[in-house]
Every structure is written in C-alpha cells, then in structure tokens.
Amino acid sequence: MTRFLGKLFPQESPLKLLYEHARLVEKSAEQIPVALGKFLRHEPVEDLAQLVDKLEDEADEMKVRIREVYSKLKFVYFDRVDLLLILHDQDAVIDAVDDFLKMLCIYKFDKPLPKELTDMLLELAERVQDAIKFMVESVHELLKLVESSFSPVVVGEENALTQKVESDESGTDRLSLALAKKIFSLKNVLHPVDIMYLEKLTRLLTRAADHAENVAEKVRMIAKS
Amino acid sequence: MLLLVAFIVGFMMAFSIGANDVANSMSTAVGSRAITPRQAVMIAAILEFLGALMFGSHVVTTITKGIVKVEFMNDPREVLAGALAALVGSSMWILIATVWGMPVSTTHSIVGGMVGFGIANAGLHAINWNRMASIVISWVLSPVVGWLLAYTVFKIISYAILRKFHPAVAMKRSIPLIIFTTFFIVCLLFALKTVKAQFDRALGWSLLIAAAASVLGSILFRSIRTSGLDEYEYVEAVFKRLQIMTSCYVSFSHGANDVANAIGPVALVYWIISHGNVAQKVGVPVWLLALGGLGISTGALLLGARVMKTVGEEITQLNNSRGFCIDFSTASTVLFASVLGLPISTTHVVVGSVVGVGTARGMELVNVGVLKNILISWFATVPVSALVSAGFYLLMLQFI
C-alpha cells in the first residue's frame, strides 16, 4: 500500500511554529532598551535596526509557513481563526518594534533630553520588553495546554499569566500617558519636531505592548473554550 | 510442482507485505520516535511471525473457504489457476495503484481477487454473498471501531493522567494497569480463539500472565530518570516506552490478519492437492502460517528499514501519548477482527484511530484529501482487482 499516513499529519506543527514566531518577536524586543540607550547616548543604532529587520523577515517567512499549513488542517485543537488572529497580533508586535528601531535611525536630537524624560522613556522600553516576554510565555503555555489535553491546572496557570500581562499593560498605559504629558509639558524647552518625534516613539512602543496583551488575552480565551 | 509455484508466489506476496505494509502499520511508533526504524524492523520480524502463527488461521480460513463457495472448488486445475490469478491479479492492482499514489489495501485486493476468480469460474452464484457482506461491513466498521476506541482511550488517558494536578504521579499509578490490559486482551483472545480453551481456564491463565507482565513491566519502568524532566515530559517519556509494547502489539496483530493475504490462496491450492477438495473440515497447517510469517518477516528485514525510515520522516509531529492511543486502538481492533476471521486493512484502522485521537482534541491532522483518496480507492479496489484476477484466471486456464 502507498505510504500515505504521513500526509495526514502536518510536516510542521503550526503551534510550534507560532511559538518560534513568538521567540523571534522576543528576540527583536530585546533590542528595544539596548537601541534606545544607545540612541540617547548619541551612538549609532543602524546595526541593531538591521538585526531587527532581519528578524522581521524571518518572522514573515514563518508566518507564510503557518498560514500554508493551516489552510489544509482539519480536527485542529481549536478554531484556526483564533490562531491566525494570534499570529496577526504577534506580527503586529514585531512590525512595531521594527518601525521603532527604524525611527531611531532617522532622527537625532540637537541637544540632550532632560534626564527625567530619558528615564521615563527607558522605563517604558523595559516595560514593553517585559510585556512581550509575557506574551511569549503565554504562547508557550498554549503548547503546554494542548499537551495536557486542556488540563484545568494549565488553564489556571494561563489565567494567572494573562492577568499579569494585563496588569503590566495597564502599567505601561499609565506610564505612556505620563510620558506623553511630560513630553507636551516641555513644549517651551524642546523643539516641536523633537516633541512630534518623541510622541511617535512612545506610540510605537505602546502599540507593541497593546498587541502583546492581545495575544495573551486570546490565548486565555482559547484556554477557557 | 504446482504446489511449489503457489508457495513461491505466496511467499513473494508475504515478502511484499513485509516490505511495505508493515511500515504503514508501525508508522506512528516510528514517527513519534518511540522506536527507531531498525528496532521497528526487528520487532516486525519477530512479532509478525508470531502473530501469523498464533492467530493467522482464522482469516486464512475466511479467504480460502469463505468467499468462493466450496462446492465450486473441486477441480485442482481450476483452483490452482484461480489461486494464482487472485495472487497475481491483486499484486498487479496494488502495483498500479502504488504507481498512481492511491492508498490501496492488500486485504481488499486479495478479497477482490478471490471474488474475480469465483465469478469467472462459475458465475455470481459461486460467491458466498452473506460472508462477503460481513467482510465488507467489517471494512466499514473497522476504521470506525478504531476511531471510537482511540477516542475513548485518549479521553481516558486525558482525564486519568494528563488533566490531573500531578500527571507524573497519575502516570506512575497507571503503568501496571496499561500493561495488564494489553497482555490480558492478547492472552484471552489467544486462549479462547486459537487454543480454544474453556472460558474459565482462558480467563485464569490470561489474568495470571497479564498480572506477571504488569509486575515485571512496572519494575522495568522504575528505571526512567525523572531528573530534569517536567511532569508532562515524564508522562511522554513513559508513553514512549509503553509504545515499544504497543508496537509489538501492532506488529503481532498485523501478522495475524495480513498473513492470510499471502497464504490464503496458497492454502487453497494445498487443500485441493492434499485432500482433493476444500469441503472437508481441515485446519490450516501451522507450517503454512509459518511460511507466510517468514515471508513477512523476511520482507520487513530486507526492505522494511528503508521504507520505515521514510515513513518516520513523514510523521514527526506526533507525541508519544497520542501515538500510544493510535497503536493500542489499532492493534486491539485488528486482533479482534482476526479472531473473528475478518480480513481487514490495518492501515485503514490506523487512519480511523488517528482521526479518533484528532476528534478527541488530541492532535492536529492535515489533508482531508487523504481521507477522500482512501474512500475512492476503497470503492475501486474490489471491482478492479476482481476484474484483473478474472482475466488472469481465464488466461491461466489456457496454460495449466
């Protein structure tokens, strides 16, 4: 008989690919505080931007592979739309990180920024990186969830993790709001282009955190289903 | 001389089953890395032979006496031509279907071959349609049974082990029960259906052997190192070892059912030559089953490793707990069909079991087109191999 059993199974597990995709996002997020620090010290960040650009390309390739596998799948663990939405959010995170790094390459401040402002910026960058780390952990929990046949114990762990991500994200929101206020309060100190630029950087960082939170939220919805 | 020709053709068929079909039946164990292709070959070489020897007679009898009515098989010349035509016709169809990439079952082909010979020999009334109906029903039911069994086994494992607060502890407690159940099924069926022992005696011996195997197995499983493994990794490590046992079970069941595909027509020739007809109540000689078993084992040993390696590379996304469910359900279904004398396709039962675990939310499956192909091949096989066999039968009558 023809050896057709292998064709029943996916060559690559889409869930594992999704986790690998999340790891690429995490790797790119690790560059945020490093690049921001260098940028604020007026050091070049082009090499880091290139690295993230490369990671983003790899993530795009992986995204295509996941979509290809999923177009043929039946009897999946959960609605495939949910997984594709998670993928979409993960992709949005790495896009935001990539845009952030590119933004750092296109502009330079003429004079140093106030220390309070730079501290807030660096804190936001670290919080965003943490949110993305939790996102990856959450996707890893999804693998465990499947392996455990949707064990209530793992569902509980997933819930706790999502709550952590949510509280972290609301902290990020508060910080970004405070940062925006601070930026605009310096309207008589900073150049208008500096203000516009800083506001753009803040938005990109919060966008990355928002999408990371969406991933964790969707994983929780799957775990509860 | 005629008998020798039949033996050679039958042995070649058994060899081909060993080289190709064994790989399908053990693909999940190789794919989930429970055993290496080389280990699979060694297991197949021994267990296929034992399965054929211990349980093979039931299905062989169905193939030889169950399809074509015995009153139409009295002329040795016609029977020899028919048996060879069934073997050659089904082999030809399998070859053509393999070239086309169609998942055709050897079992379905040989049954079709026998039907073709019967009709070409004496018309439609030569076929035992009641028996044929039960065989066809078994072809539909066997994947369904595999499906239901796999679904149930996975749900039991899921609730009893995977979903527990401490899966590793639950796993340790379940090992003796799993080993006990497997050995109990095999021993009880063997005692009741092959040895034909009385129920009480069969039950007693089966319980005793299963209990001994369970104790021995539990001692062996203590050697699994737990350091550095999380609870789910430990569970999978245990299932990986348990899959060695279920691989033997699958191989054993496959040998029990599939030996008839090669030896059935040969047994027919043997009966005609040695007894003059097939109407008498004559058992299948053990040496004939051994010949079939040997053919399968030789095929697996000489060509099976390469085929199994390919299969193993195709299935890499299967973990051991799921692989265990598929193997256990497949082997139990096939062995049960064997003792009922029903020739079924092991591979189709594997597919049923895979879908069973999939519907129990246990795995991701791909390519529903494969299932459609199986269905199309299923409908095409019996008529086509019957036609080819009938053609060969009429042709061989000119030469024999």
Coordinates of N, CA and C in Angstrom, one line a residue, chain A residues 1-16 69-70 72-78 144 146-154 222 225, chain B residues 21 24 27 98 101-105 154 158 162-163 165 232 236 307 311 314-317 322 347 350-351 359 361-368 370 374:
Chain A
M1 N 0.8 -1.2 0.0 CA 0.0 0.0 0.0 C 0.9 1.3 0.0
T2 N 0.4 2.3 -0.7 CA 1.1 3.5 -0.8 C 1.3 4.1 0.7
R3 N 2.4 4.7 0.9 CA 2.7 5.2 2.3 C 2.1 6.6 2.4
F4 N 0.8 6.6 2.8 CA 0.1 7.9 2.7 C -0.1 8.5 4.1
L5 N 0.2 7.7 5.2 CA -0.2 8.1 6.5 C 0.5 9.4 6.9
G6 N 1.7 9.6 6.4 CA 2.5 10.8 6.7 C 1.7 12.0 6.3
K7 N 1.0 11.9 5.2 CA 0.3 13.0 4.6 C -0.9 13.5 5.5
L8 N -1.3 12.6 6.5 CA -2.3 13.0 7.4 C -1.9 14.1 8.4
F9 N -0.6 14.0 8.7 CA 0.0 14.9 9.7 C 0.7 16.1 9.1
P10 N 0.6 17.2 9.8 CA 1.4 18.4 9.2 C 2.9 18.1 9.3
Q11 N 3.6 18.6 8.3 CA 5.1 18.4 8.4 C 5.7 19.2 9.5
E12 N 5.0 20.3 9.8 CA 5.5 21.2 10.9 C 4.3 21.5 11.7
S13 N 4.4 21.4 13.0 CA 3.3 21.7 13.9 C 3.1 23.3 13.8
P14 N 1.9 23.7 13.5 CA 1.6 25.2 13.4 C 1.8 25.8 14.8
L15 N 1.4 25.1 15.8 CA 1.5 25.7 17.2 C 3.0 25.9 17.5
K16 N 3.9 24.9 17.2 CA 5.3 25.1 17.5 C 5.9 26.2 16.6
V69 N 0.3 25.7 6.3 CA -0.1 24.5 7.0 C -1.6 24.6 7.4
Y70 N -2.0 25.8 7.9 CA -3.3 25.9 8.5 C -4.4 25.8 7.4
K72 N -4.7 23.7 5.3 CA -5.1 22.3 5.0 C -5.6 21.6 6.2
L73 N -5.5 22.2 7.4 CA -5.8 21.4 8.6 C -7.2 21.2 8.9
K74 N -7.5 20.0 9.4 CA -8.8 19.6 10.0 C -8.6 19.1 11.3
F75 N -9.6 19.0 12.1 CA -9.5 18.4 13.5 C -8.5 19.2 14.3
V76 N -8.5 20.5 14.2 CA -7.5 21.3 15.0 C -7.9 21.3 16.5
Y77 N -7.0 21.8 17.3 CA -7.3 21.8 18.7 C -8.4 22.9 19.0
F78 N -8.3 23.9 18.3 CA -9.3 25.0 18.5 C -9.5 25.7 17.1
K144 N 1.7 23.9 26.2 CA 1.5 23.0 27.4 C 0.1 22.6 27.5
V146 N -2.2 22.3 25.2 CA -2.5 21.3 24.2 C -2.0 19.9 24.7
E147 N -0.7 19.9 25.1 CA 0.0 18.7 25.6 C -0.8 18.1 26.7
S148 N -1.3 18.9 27.6 CA -2.0 18.5 28.8 C -3.5 18.1 28.5
S149 N -3.9 18.2 27.3 CA -5.3 17.9 26.9 C -6.2 18.9 27.6
F150 N -5.8 20.2 27.6 CA -6.6 21.3 28.2 C -6.9 21.0 29.7
S151 N -5.8 20.7 30.4 CA -6.0 20.5 31.8 C -6.4 21.7 32.5
P152 N -7.3 21.6 33.5 CA -7.8 22.8 34.2 C -6.6 23.4 35.0
V153 N -5.6 22.6 35.4 CA -4.5 23.1 36.1 C -3.7 24.1 35.2
V154 N -3.5 23.7 33.9 CA -2.8 24.6 33.0 C -3.6 25.8 32.6
I222 N -8.9 31.0 24.4 CA -8.8 29.6 23.9 C -8.8 28.6 25.1
S225 N -12.1 28.0 26.4 CA -13.2 27.4 25.5 C -13.3 25.9 25.6
Chain B
D21 N 3.7 -3.0 3.8 CA 2.5 -2.7 4.7 C 2.9 -2.7 6.2
N24 N 3.5 0.8 7.2 CA 2.3 1.6 7.5 C 1.8 1.4 8.9
S27 N 4.0 2.9 11.4 CA 4.5 4.3 11.1 C 4.3 5.3 12.3
T98 N -0.1 1.8 -6.5 CA 1.0 2.4 -5.8 C 1.7 3.4 -6.7
G101 N -0.1 6.4 -6.7 CA -0.2 7.0 -5.4 C -1.5 6.8 -4.6
M102 N -2.2 5.8 -5.0 CA -3.5 5.5 -4.3 C -3.3 4.6 -3.1
P103 N -4.0 4.9 -2.0 CA -3.8 4.1 -0.8 C -4.7 2.8 -0.9
V104 N -4.2 1.8 -1.7 CA -5.0 0.6 -1.9 C -4.6 -0.4 -0.8
S105 N -5.6 -1.1 -0.3 CA -5.3 -2.1 0.7 C -5.0 -3.5 0.1
F154 N -8.0 7.9 24.4 CA -7.4 9.2 24.6 C -8.1 10.0 25.7
S158 N -6.6 11.2 29.0 CA -6.7 12.6 29.2 C -7.2 12.9 30.7
L162 N -3.4 13.1 32.0 CA -2.9 14.4 31.5 C -3.6 15.6 32.2
R163 N -4.8 15.5 32.6 CA -5.5 16.6 33.2 C -5.4 16.6 34.7
F165 N -3.7 17.0 38.5 CA -2.9 18.0 39.1 C -1.4 17.6 39.0
Y232 N 5.0 16.7 32.3 CA 4.5 16.3 31.0 C 5.6 15.5 30.2
E236 N 5.3 11.7 28.8 CA 5.7 11.4 27.4 C 6.8 10.3 27.4
V307 N 11.9 1.7 4.1 CA 10.5 2.2 4.0 C 10.1 2.8 5.3
V311 N 8.8 6.7 6.2 CA 7.6 6.9 7.0 C 7.8 7.7 8.2
E314 N 8.2 11.3 7.6 CA 6.9 12.0 7.2 C 6.1 12.4 8.5
I315 N 6.2 11.5 9.5 CA 5.4 11.8 10.7 C 6.3 12.2 11.8
T316 N 6.4 13.5 12.0 CA 7.3 14.0 13.1 C 6.6 14.7 14.1
Q317 N 5.3 15.1 13.9 CA 4.6 15.9 14.8 C 3.6 15.1 15.7
R322 N -0.2 10.3 22.3 CA -1.1 10.2 21.2 C -0.8 8.9 20.3
T347 N -4.0 -0.6 7.9 CA -3.7 0.8 7.6 C -5.0 1.7 7.8
V350 N -5.6 2.2 11.3 CA -4.7 3.3 11.8 C -5.3 4.7 11.5
V351 N -5.8 4.8 10.2 CA -6.4 6.1 9.9 C -7.5 6.4 10.8
T359 N -10.3 13.9 16.8 CA -11.6 14.4 17.2 C -11.7 14.5 18.7
R361 N -9.7 16.0 20.4 CA -8.9 17.2 20.6 C -7.5 16.8 21.0
G362 N -7.0 15.7 20.4 CA -5.7 15.3 20.8 C -4.6 15.6 19.9
M363 N -4.9 16.0 18.6 CA -3.8 16.3 17.7 C -4.3 17.1 16.5
E364 N -3.3 17.6 15.8 CA -3.7 18.3 14.6 C -3.5 17.4 13.4
L365 N -4.5 17.2 12.6 CA -4.4 16.4 11.4 C -4.4 17.3 10.2
V366 N -3.8 16.8 9.1 CA -3.8 17.6 7.9 C -4.3 16.8 6.7
N367 N -4.7 17.6 5.7 CA -5.1 17.0 4.4 C -6.2 16.0 4.5
V368 N -7.4 16.6 4.4 CA -8.6 15.7 4.4 C -8.7 15.0 3.1
V370 N -6.6 13.2 1.8 CA -6.1 11.8 2.0 C -7.3 10.9 2.3
I374 N -8.7 7.6 0.2 CA -8.9 6.3 0.8 C -10.2 5.7 0.4

